[in-house]
XYZ file of C-alpha atoms in Angstrom:
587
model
C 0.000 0.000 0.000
C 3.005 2.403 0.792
C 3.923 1.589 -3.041
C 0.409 2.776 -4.016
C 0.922 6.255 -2.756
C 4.625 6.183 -3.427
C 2.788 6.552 -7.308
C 0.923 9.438 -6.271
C 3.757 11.415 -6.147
C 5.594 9.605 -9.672
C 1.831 10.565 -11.240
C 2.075 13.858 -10.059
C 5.301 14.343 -11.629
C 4.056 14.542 -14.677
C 1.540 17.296 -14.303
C 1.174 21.083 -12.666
C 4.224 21.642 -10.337
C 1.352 22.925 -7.772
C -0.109 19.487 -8.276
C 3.183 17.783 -7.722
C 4.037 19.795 -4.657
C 0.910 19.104 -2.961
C 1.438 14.986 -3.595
C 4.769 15.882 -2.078
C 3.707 17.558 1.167
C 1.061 14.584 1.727
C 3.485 11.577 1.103
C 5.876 13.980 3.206
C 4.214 13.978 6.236
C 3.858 10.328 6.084
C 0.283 9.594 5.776
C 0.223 7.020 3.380
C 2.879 5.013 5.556
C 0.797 5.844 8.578
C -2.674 4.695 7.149
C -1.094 1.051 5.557
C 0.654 0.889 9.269
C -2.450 1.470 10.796
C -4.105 -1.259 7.956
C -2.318 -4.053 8.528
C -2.184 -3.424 12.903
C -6.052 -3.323 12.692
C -6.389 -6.650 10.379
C -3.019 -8.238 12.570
C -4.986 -7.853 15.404
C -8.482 -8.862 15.349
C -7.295 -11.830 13.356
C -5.299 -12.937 16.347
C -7.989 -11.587 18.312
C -10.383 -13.580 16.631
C -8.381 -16.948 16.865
C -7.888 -16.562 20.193
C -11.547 -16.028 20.685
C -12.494 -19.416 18.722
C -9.456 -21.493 21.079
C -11.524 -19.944 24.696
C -14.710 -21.150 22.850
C -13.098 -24.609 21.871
C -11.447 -24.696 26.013
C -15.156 -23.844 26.789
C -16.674 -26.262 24.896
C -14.501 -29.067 26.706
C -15.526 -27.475 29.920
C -19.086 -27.841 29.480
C -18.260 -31.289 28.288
C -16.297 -32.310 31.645
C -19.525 -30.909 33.283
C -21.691 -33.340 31.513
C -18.938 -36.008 32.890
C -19.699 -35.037 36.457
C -23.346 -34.830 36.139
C -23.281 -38.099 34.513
C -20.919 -39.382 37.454
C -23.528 -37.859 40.065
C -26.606 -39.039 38.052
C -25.075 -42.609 38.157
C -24.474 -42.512 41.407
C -27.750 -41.419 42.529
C -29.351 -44.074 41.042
C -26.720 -46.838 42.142
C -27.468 -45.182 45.319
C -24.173 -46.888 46.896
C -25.058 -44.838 50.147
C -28.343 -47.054 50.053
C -26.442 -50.446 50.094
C -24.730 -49.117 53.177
C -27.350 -47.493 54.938
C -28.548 -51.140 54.926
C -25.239 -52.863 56.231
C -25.333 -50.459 59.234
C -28.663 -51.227 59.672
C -27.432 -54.413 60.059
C -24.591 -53.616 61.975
C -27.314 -51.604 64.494
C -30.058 -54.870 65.127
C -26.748 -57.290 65.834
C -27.352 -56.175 70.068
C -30.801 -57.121 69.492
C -29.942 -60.259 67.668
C -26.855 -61.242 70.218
C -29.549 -60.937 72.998
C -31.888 -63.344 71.070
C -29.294 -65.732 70.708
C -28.454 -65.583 74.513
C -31.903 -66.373 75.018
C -32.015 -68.924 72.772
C -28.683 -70.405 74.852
C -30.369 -70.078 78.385
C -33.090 -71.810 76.774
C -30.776 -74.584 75.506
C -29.308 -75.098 79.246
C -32.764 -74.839 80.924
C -33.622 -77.971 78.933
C -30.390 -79.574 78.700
C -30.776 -79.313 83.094
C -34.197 -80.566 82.925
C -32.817 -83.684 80.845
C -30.654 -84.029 83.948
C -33.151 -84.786 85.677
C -34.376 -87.259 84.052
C -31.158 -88.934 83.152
C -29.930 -89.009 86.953
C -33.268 -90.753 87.240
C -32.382 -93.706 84.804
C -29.051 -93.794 86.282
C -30.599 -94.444 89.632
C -33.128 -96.808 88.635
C -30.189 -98.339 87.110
C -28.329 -99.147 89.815
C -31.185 -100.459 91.842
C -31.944 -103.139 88.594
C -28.488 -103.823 89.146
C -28.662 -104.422 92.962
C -31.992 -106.462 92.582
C -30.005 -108.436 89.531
C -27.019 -109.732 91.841
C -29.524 -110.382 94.851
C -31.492 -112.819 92.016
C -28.404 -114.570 91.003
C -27.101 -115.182 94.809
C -30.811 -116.343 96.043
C -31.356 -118.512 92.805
C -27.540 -119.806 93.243
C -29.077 -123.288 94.806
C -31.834 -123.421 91.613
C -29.507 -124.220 88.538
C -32.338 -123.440 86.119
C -32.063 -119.903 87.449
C -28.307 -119.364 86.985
C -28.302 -118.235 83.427
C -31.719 -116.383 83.554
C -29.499 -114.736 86.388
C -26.764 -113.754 84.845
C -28.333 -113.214 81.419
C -30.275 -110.357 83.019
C -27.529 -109.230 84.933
C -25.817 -108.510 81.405
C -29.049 -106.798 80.180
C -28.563 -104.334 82.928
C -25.142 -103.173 82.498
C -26.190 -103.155 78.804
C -28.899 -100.422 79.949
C -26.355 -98.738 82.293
C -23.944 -98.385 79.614
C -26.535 -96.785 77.285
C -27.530 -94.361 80.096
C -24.185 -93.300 80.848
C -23.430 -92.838 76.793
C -26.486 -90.714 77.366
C -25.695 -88.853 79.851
C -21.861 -88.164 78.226
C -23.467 -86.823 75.270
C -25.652 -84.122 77.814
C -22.748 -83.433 79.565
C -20.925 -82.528 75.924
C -23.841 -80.241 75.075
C -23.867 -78.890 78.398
C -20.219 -77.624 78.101
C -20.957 -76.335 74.859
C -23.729 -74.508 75.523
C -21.690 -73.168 78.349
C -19.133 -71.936 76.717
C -21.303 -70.258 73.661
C -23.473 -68.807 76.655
C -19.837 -66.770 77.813
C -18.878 -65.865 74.263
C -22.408 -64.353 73.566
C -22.806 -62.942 76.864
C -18.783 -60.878 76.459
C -19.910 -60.590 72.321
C -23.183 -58.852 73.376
C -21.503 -56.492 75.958
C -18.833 -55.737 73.279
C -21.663 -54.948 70.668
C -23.279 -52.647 72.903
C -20.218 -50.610 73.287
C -18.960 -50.467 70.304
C -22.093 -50.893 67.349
C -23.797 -48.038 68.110
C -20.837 -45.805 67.758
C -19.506 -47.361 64.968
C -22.712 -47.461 63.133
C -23.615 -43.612 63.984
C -20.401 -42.771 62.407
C -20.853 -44.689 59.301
C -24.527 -43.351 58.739
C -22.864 -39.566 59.335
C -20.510 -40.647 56.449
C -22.851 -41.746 54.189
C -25.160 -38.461 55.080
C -21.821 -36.241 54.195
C -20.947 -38.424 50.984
C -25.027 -37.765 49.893
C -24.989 -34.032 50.684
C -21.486 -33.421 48.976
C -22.632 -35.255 46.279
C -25.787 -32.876 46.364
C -23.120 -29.775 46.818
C -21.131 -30.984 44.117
C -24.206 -31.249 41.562
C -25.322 -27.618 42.756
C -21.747 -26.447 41.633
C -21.460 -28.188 38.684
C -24.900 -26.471 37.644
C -23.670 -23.062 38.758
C -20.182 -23.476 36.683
C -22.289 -24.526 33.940
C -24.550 -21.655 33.888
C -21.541 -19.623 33.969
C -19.437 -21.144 31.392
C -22.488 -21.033 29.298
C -22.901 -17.302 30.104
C -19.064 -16.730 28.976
C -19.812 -19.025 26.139
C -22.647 -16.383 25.082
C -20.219 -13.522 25.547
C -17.421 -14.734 23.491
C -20.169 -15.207 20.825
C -21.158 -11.970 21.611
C -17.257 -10.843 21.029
C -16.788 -12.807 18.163
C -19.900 -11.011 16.341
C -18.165 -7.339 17.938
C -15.027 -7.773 15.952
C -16.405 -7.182 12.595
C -15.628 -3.417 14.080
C -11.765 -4.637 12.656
C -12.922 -5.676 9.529
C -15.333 -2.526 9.471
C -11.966 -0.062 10.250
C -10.108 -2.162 7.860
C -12.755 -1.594 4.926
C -12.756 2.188 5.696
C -8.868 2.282 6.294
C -8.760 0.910 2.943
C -11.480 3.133 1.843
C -9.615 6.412 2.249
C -6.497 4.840 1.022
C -8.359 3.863 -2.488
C -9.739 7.291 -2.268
C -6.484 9.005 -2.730
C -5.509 6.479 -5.702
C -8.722 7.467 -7.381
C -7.548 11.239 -6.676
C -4.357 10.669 -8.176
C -5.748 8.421 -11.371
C -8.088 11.223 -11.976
C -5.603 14.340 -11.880
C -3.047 12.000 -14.207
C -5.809 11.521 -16.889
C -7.091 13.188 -19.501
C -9.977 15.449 -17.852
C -7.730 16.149 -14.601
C -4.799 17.178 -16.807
C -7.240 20.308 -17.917
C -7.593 21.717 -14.676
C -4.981 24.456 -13.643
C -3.142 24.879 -10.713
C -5.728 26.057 -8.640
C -8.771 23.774 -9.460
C -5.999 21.028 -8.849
C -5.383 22.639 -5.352
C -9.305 23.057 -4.102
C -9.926 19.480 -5.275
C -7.126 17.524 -3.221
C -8.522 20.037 -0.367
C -12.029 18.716 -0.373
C -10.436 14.987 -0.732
C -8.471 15.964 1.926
C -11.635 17.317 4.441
C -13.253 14.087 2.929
C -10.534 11.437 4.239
C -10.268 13.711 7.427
C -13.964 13.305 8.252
C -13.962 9.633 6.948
C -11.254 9.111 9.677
C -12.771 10.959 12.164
C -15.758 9.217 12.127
C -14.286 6.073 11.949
C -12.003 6.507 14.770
C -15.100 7.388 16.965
C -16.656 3.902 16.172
C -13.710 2.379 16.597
C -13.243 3.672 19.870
C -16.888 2.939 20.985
C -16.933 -0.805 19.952
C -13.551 -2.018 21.171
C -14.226 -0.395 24.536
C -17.750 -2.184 24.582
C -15.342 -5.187 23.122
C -12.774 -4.535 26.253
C -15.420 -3.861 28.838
C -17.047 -7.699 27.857
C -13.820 -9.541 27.660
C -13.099 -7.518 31.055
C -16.566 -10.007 32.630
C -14.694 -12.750 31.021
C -12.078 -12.403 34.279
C -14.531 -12.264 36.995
C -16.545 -15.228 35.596
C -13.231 -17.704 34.968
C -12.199 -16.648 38.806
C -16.017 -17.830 40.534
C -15.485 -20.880 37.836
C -12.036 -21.613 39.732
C -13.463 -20.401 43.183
C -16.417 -22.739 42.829
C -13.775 -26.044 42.052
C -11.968 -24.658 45.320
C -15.246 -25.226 47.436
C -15.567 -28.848 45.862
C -12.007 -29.797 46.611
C -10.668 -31.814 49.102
C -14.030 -32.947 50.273
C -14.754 -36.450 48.799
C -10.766 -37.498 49.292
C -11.382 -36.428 53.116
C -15.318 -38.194 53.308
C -13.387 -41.624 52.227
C -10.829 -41.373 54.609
C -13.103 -40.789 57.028
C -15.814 -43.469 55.782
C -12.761 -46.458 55.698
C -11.852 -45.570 59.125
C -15.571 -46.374 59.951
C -15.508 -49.479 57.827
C -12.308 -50.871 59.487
C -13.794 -50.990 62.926
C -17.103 -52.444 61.493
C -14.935 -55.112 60.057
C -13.608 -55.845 63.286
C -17.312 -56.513 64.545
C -18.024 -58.251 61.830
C -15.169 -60.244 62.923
C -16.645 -61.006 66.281
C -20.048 -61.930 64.536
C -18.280 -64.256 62.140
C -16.766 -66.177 64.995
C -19.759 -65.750 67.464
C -21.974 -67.519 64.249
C -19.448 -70.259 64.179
C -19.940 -71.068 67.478
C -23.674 -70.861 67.907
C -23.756 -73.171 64.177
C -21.956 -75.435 66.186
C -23.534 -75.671 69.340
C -26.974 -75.466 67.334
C -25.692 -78.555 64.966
C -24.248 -79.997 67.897
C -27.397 -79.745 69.596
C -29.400 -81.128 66.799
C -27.077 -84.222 66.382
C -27.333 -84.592 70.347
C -30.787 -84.968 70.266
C -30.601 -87.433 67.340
C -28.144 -89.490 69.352
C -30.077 -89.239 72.838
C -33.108 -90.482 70.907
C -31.264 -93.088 69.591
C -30.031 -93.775 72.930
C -33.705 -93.756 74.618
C -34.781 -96.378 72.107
C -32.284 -98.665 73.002
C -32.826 -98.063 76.513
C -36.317 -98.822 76.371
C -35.462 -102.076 74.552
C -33.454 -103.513 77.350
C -36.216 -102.241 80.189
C -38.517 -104.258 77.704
C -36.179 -107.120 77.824
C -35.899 -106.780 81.477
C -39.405 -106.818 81.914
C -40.103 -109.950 79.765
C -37.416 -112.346 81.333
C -38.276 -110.844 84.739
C -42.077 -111.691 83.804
C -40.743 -115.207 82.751
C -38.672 -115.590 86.277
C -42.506 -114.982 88.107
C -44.047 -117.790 86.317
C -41.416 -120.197 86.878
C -41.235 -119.253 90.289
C -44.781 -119.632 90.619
C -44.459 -123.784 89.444
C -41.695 -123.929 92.056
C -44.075 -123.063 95.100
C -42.080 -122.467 98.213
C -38.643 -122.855 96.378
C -39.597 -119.555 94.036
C -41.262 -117.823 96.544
C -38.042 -115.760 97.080
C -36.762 -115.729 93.677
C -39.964 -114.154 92.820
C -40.452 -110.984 95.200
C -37.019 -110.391 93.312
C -37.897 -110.273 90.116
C -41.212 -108.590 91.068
C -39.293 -105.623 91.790
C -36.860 -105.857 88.724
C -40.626 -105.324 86.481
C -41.249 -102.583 89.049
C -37.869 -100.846 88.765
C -37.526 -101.406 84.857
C -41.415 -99.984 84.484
C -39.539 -96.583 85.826
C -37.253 -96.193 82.788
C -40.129 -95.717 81.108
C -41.388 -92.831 82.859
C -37.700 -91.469 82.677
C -37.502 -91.989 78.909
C -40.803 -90.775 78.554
C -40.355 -87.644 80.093
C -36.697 -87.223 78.286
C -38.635 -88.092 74.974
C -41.154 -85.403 75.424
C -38.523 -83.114 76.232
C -36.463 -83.613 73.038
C -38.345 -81.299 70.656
C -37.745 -78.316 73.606
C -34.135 -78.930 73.299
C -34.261 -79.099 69.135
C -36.516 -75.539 69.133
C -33.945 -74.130 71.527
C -30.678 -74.970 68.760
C -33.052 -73.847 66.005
C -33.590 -70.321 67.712
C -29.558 -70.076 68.009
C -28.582 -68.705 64.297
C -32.277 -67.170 63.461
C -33.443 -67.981 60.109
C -33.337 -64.082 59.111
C -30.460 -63.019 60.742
C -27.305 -62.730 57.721
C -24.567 -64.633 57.718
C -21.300 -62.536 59.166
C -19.659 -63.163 55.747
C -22.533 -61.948 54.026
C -21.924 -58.524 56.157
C -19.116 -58.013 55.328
C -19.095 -58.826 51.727
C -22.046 -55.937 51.539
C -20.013 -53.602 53.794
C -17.056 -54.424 51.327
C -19.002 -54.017 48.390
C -20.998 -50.430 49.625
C -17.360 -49.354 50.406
C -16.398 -50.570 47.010
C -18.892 -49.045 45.192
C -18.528 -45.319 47.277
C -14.740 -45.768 46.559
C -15.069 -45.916 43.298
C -17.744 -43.318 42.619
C -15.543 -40.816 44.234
C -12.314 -41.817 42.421
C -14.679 -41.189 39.208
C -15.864 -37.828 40.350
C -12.110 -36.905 41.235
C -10.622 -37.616 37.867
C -13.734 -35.658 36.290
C -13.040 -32.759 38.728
C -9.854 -32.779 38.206
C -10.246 -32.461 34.227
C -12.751 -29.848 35.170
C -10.152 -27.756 37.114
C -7.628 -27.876 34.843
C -10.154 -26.846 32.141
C -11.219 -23.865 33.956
C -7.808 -23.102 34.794
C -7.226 -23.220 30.950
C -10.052 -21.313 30.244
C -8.709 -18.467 33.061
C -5.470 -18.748 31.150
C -6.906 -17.657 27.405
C -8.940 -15.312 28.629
C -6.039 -13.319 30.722
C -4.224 -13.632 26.988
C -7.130 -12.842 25.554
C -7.412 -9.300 27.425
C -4.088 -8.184 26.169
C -4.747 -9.703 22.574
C -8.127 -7.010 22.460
C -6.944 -4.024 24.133
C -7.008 -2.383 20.430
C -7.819 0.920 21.759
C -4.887 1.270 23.813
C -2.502 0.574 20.346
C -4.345 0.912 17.246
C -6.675 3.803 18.288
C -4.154 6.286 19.246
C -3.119 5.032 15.335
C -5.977 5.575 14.058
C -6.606 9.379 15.921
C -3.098 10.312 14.589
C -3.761 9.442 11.141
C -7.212 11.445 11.639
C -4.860 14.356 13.222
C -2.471 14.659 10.309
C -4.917 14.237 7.767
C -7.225 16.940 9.299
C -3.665 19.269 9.396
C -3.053 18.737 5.802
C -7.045 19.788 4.867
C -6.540 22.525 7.034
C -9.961 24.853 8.268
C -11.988 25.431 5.264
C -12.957 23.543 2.677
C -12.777 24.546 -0.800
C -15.409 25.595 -3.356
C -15.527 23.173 -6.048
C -18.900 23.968 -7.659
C -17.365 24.929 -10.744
C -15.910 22.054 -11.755
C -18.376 19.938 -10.162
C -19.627 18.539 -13.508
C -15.885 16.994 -14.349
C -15.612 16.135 -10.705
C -18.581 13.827 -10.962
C -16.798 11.696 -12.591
C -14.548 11.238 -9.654
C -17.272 11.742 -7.199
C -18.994 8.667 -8.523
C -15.737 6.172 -7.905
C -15.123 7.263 -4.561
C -18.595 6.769 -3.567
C -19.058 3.340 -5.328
C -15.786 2.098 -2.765
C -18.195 2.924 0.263
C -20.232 -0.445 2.090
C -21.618 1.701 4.626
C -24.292 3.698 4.913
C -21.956 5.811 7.527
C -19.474 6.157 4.903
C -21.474 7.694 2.425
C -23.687 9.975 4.814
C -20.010 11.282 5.388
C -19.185 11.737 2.129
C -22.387 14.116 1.287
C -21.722 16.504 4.155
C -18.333 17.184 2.608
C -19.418 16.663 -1.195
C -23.128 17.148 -1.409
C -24.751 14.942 -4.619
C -24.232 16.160 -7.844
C -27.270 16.825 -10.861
C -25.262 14.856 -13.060
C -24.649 11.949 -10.980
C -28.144 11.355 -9.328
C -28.661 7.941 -11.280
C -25.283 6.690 -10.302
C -25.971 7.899 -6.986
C -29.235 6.368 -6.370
C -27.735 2.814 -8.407
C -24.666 2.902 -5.538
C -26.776 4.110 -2.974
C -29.611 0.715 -3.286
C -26.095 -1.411 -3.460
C -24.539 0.036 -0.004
C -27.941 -0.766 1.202
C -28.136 -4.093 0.186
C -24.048 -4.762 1.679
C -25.267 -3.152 4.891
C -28.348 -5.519 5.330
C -25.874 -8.191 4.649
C -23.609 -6.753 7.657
C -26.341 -6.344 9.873
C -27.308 -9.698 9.617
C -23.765 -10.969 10.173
């Protein structure tokens, strides 16, 4: 462009010397430089302006996509609902006192009937003996009857047969009984232990969960108010982007004026320009000269309005990246710290679920134990009550054959009378231990309840709530952390961004010294040209045609009003302008 008024002057050469000394004095005070300068600054600028415009919208774009990650993250785990699975577990954690002191119950129970089968037991152990007493008295009165020896000793053998069955029996109660003892102390010191320790431990894992579910709720709250803002920014670097057509706009009339003078200069080197003398030559460049003046002038008062309105948004951008970053601050820190807290919880629930696991073990012991006594001691009863039968039978026998004897039996038989009468006792002894067997099985049922869950089962589900919450936050971390560093990017462009747009600072004091030099070189007045206006149409019409703005050319006519000649031309440019400026608008 320099070279394009460098010609001006080679043009002007060739014609009047006052022509040539005017071109001189206006490439002298280095306009032409000035006004390409100023050119290429203006389109430099809002080109990089522009780019770095389009990068924050791209940085904002990822933004608002990392904040569809973390509602997404919160969404899912609302409706996992993690805090859910271990609401439940401490809800199990909380009824274990309750269930501890149904299981003692359940124990006591267990020993009430196991002593009541003691009872019964000493009984047969009694009755035992005497069978045995009345046994050796048979065989030592019958010793003289040989037919009585065997019968003698046979039911001699059929009593310590019995006895040994009743003592098996009572071995297996006393087994039980220990048992039952020692799962009575274990529950007992378990169920103190849960009552210090479970509700304390379960209080502080239900005030974790409650502080995981309300910074969840926080988090979703800020994640709305970042987007709203990033979407707010997002509309105001839209906003910007639309604003810097003002460069494009300056560059057009910078560009403008510049053309202007070439069409001044191809005019005075052609044939009608070369007519006019020195001073038509003179009053001419003086009105182009008012004309780029005002041209400039005008422009450099848009230009100053729009990039400060540019400035002043781009300003907003600042404050809005800053509450972005403030509102990551506020979510920091929080989940990492909730987890910590939360596993320090779960460790000391594990340790209960510990002492559940091995207080489970016991009572499925002592309750299988219980059940397999009971199998054995029925066993045991039957067996019993076959050798009372026996008893009963040869002791019946004895009576009759005593009875042939006469006075020889007579003795015999008041013994064996009371072996039927001793035996008949078992009965009631068995009978009563019989009846007393489904007590004892009901007792070892009611040990492990049918609802209560396994301690392995507990701690799987505390393991897998934990789990779950663990890995939910770890997901919400990473999408935080992208979020951060997004907003921190987005901070970053726009602080560049504010020193890429500052135009006025740079290219409008350009732009006013171009205006000041140009206005210098017009001078106060502007020349009367209506004398030559009909060959200045000509000229009149080109520089008019250059104009895209209705500004432009509303300019123009206060400093060159519309010439007779011209009015078709006029009107034909005008209806163009109007159709470019619709266009712009729209844009």
């Amino acid at each position: 462009m320099a070279s394009r008024f460098a010609s001006i002057i080679s043009k002007g050469n060739n014609v009047a010397n006052g022509a040539a000394s005017a071109l001189q004095a206006f490439e002298a005070s280095g306009i032409s430089e000035r006004l390409e300068a100023a050119r290429s600054q203006v389109e430099e600028r809002f080109l990089e302006g522009g780019t770095v415009l389009l990068s924050v919208m791209d940085v904002l774009n990822r933004l608002l996509s990392s904040l569809d990650n973390v509602t997404k993250a919160l969404d899912a785990n609302e409706s996992s609902d993690a805090g859910a699975d271990l609401r439940s577990t401490v809800k199990s954690l909380t009824d274990l006192p309750i269930s501890e002191t149904a299981r003692q119950d359940a124990l006591s129970s267990l020993a009430d009937t196991g002593n009541s089968l003691r009872k019964h037991v000493a009984d047969m152990q009694e009755t035992m003996r005497y069978l045995r007493t009345f046994a050796v008295t048979a065989k030592i009165t019958g010793a003289g009857l040989p037919e009585f020896a065997g019968f003698a000793q046979e039911i001699l053998e059929r009593i310590y047969s019995g006895t040994a069955e009743v003592n098996g029996f009572a071995a297996h109660l006393d087994s039980l009984e220990k048992e039952v003892k020692v799962a009575l102390s274990f529950s007992t010191a378990a169920a103190r232990s849960y009552c210090e320790t479970v509700p304390d431990v379960a209080r502080a894992l239900q005030d974790d969960a409650r502080k995981i579910a309300e910074h969840r709720k926080n988090l979703a709250a800020i994640a709305r108010d970042v987007s709203a803002i990033a979407r707010g920014i997002q509309s105001k670097v839209a906003s910007t982007l639309s604003a810097l057509q003002v460069g494009d706009i300056t560059r057009q009339r910078i560009e403008h004026v510049q053309s202007t003078f070439s069409l001044l200069d191809e005019f005075l080197g052609a044939e009608d320009g070369r007519k006019f003398d020195a001073d038509a030559r003179r009053r001419l460049e003086n009105v182009v000269h008012h004309l780029t003046a005002a041209q400039m002038n005008d422009m450099c008062k848009d230009f100053h309005r729009d990039s400060q309105s540019v400035a002043k948004t781009i300003a907003s951008f600042g404050e809005d990246t800053q509450e972005i970053l403030r509102l990551r601050e506020m979510s920091g820190g929080g989940q990492g710290h909730l987890m910590r807290a939360l596993e320090s919880g779960v460790s000391a629930a594990h340790e209960i679920v510990k002492q559940v696991d091995q207080a489970t073990r016991q009572a499925d012991q002592v309750s299988q134990s219980t059940l397999g006594t009971a199998a054995k001691l029925l066993e045991a009863i039957g067996n019993i009550r076959v050798v009372k039968t026996d008893i009963h039978y040869m002791a019946l026998n004895t009576n009759l054959r005593c009875s042939r004897l006469g006075e020889e039996g007579k003795s015999i038989n008041v013994v064996t009378a009371e072996l039927r009468i001793f035996a008949a006792k078992l009965d009631e002894s068995a009978d009563a231990i019989v009846n007393g067997l489904p007590t004892l099985e009901a007792a070892a049922g009611r040990i492990v309840p049918a609802s209560a869950d396994p301690a392995g089962g507990l701690g799987e589900n505390l393991t897998s709530a934990v789990g779950n919450i663990r890995a939910a936050a770890c997901t919400m971390e990473d999408d935080l952390k992208v979020l951060y560093e997004h907003g921190r990017e987005v901070a970053n462009k726009i602080s560049l961004l504010i020193g890429k747009l500052d135009f006025q600072r740079d290219l409008g004091d350009v732009l006013a010294r171009c205006a000041d030099v140009l206005e210098d070189v017009a001078g106060t007045e502007i020349a009367d040209i209506s004398d030559i206006a009909d060959a200045v149409a000509p000229l009149d019409r080109k520089i008019f045609r250059l104009y895209t703005m209705v500004q432009e050319r509303n300019v123009h006519r206060d400093i060159v009003p519309a010439m007779e000649q011209g009015t078709a031309a006029v009107a034909e440019a005008t209806k163009v302008g109007d159709d470019e400026d619709l266009f712009a608008d729209a844009l």
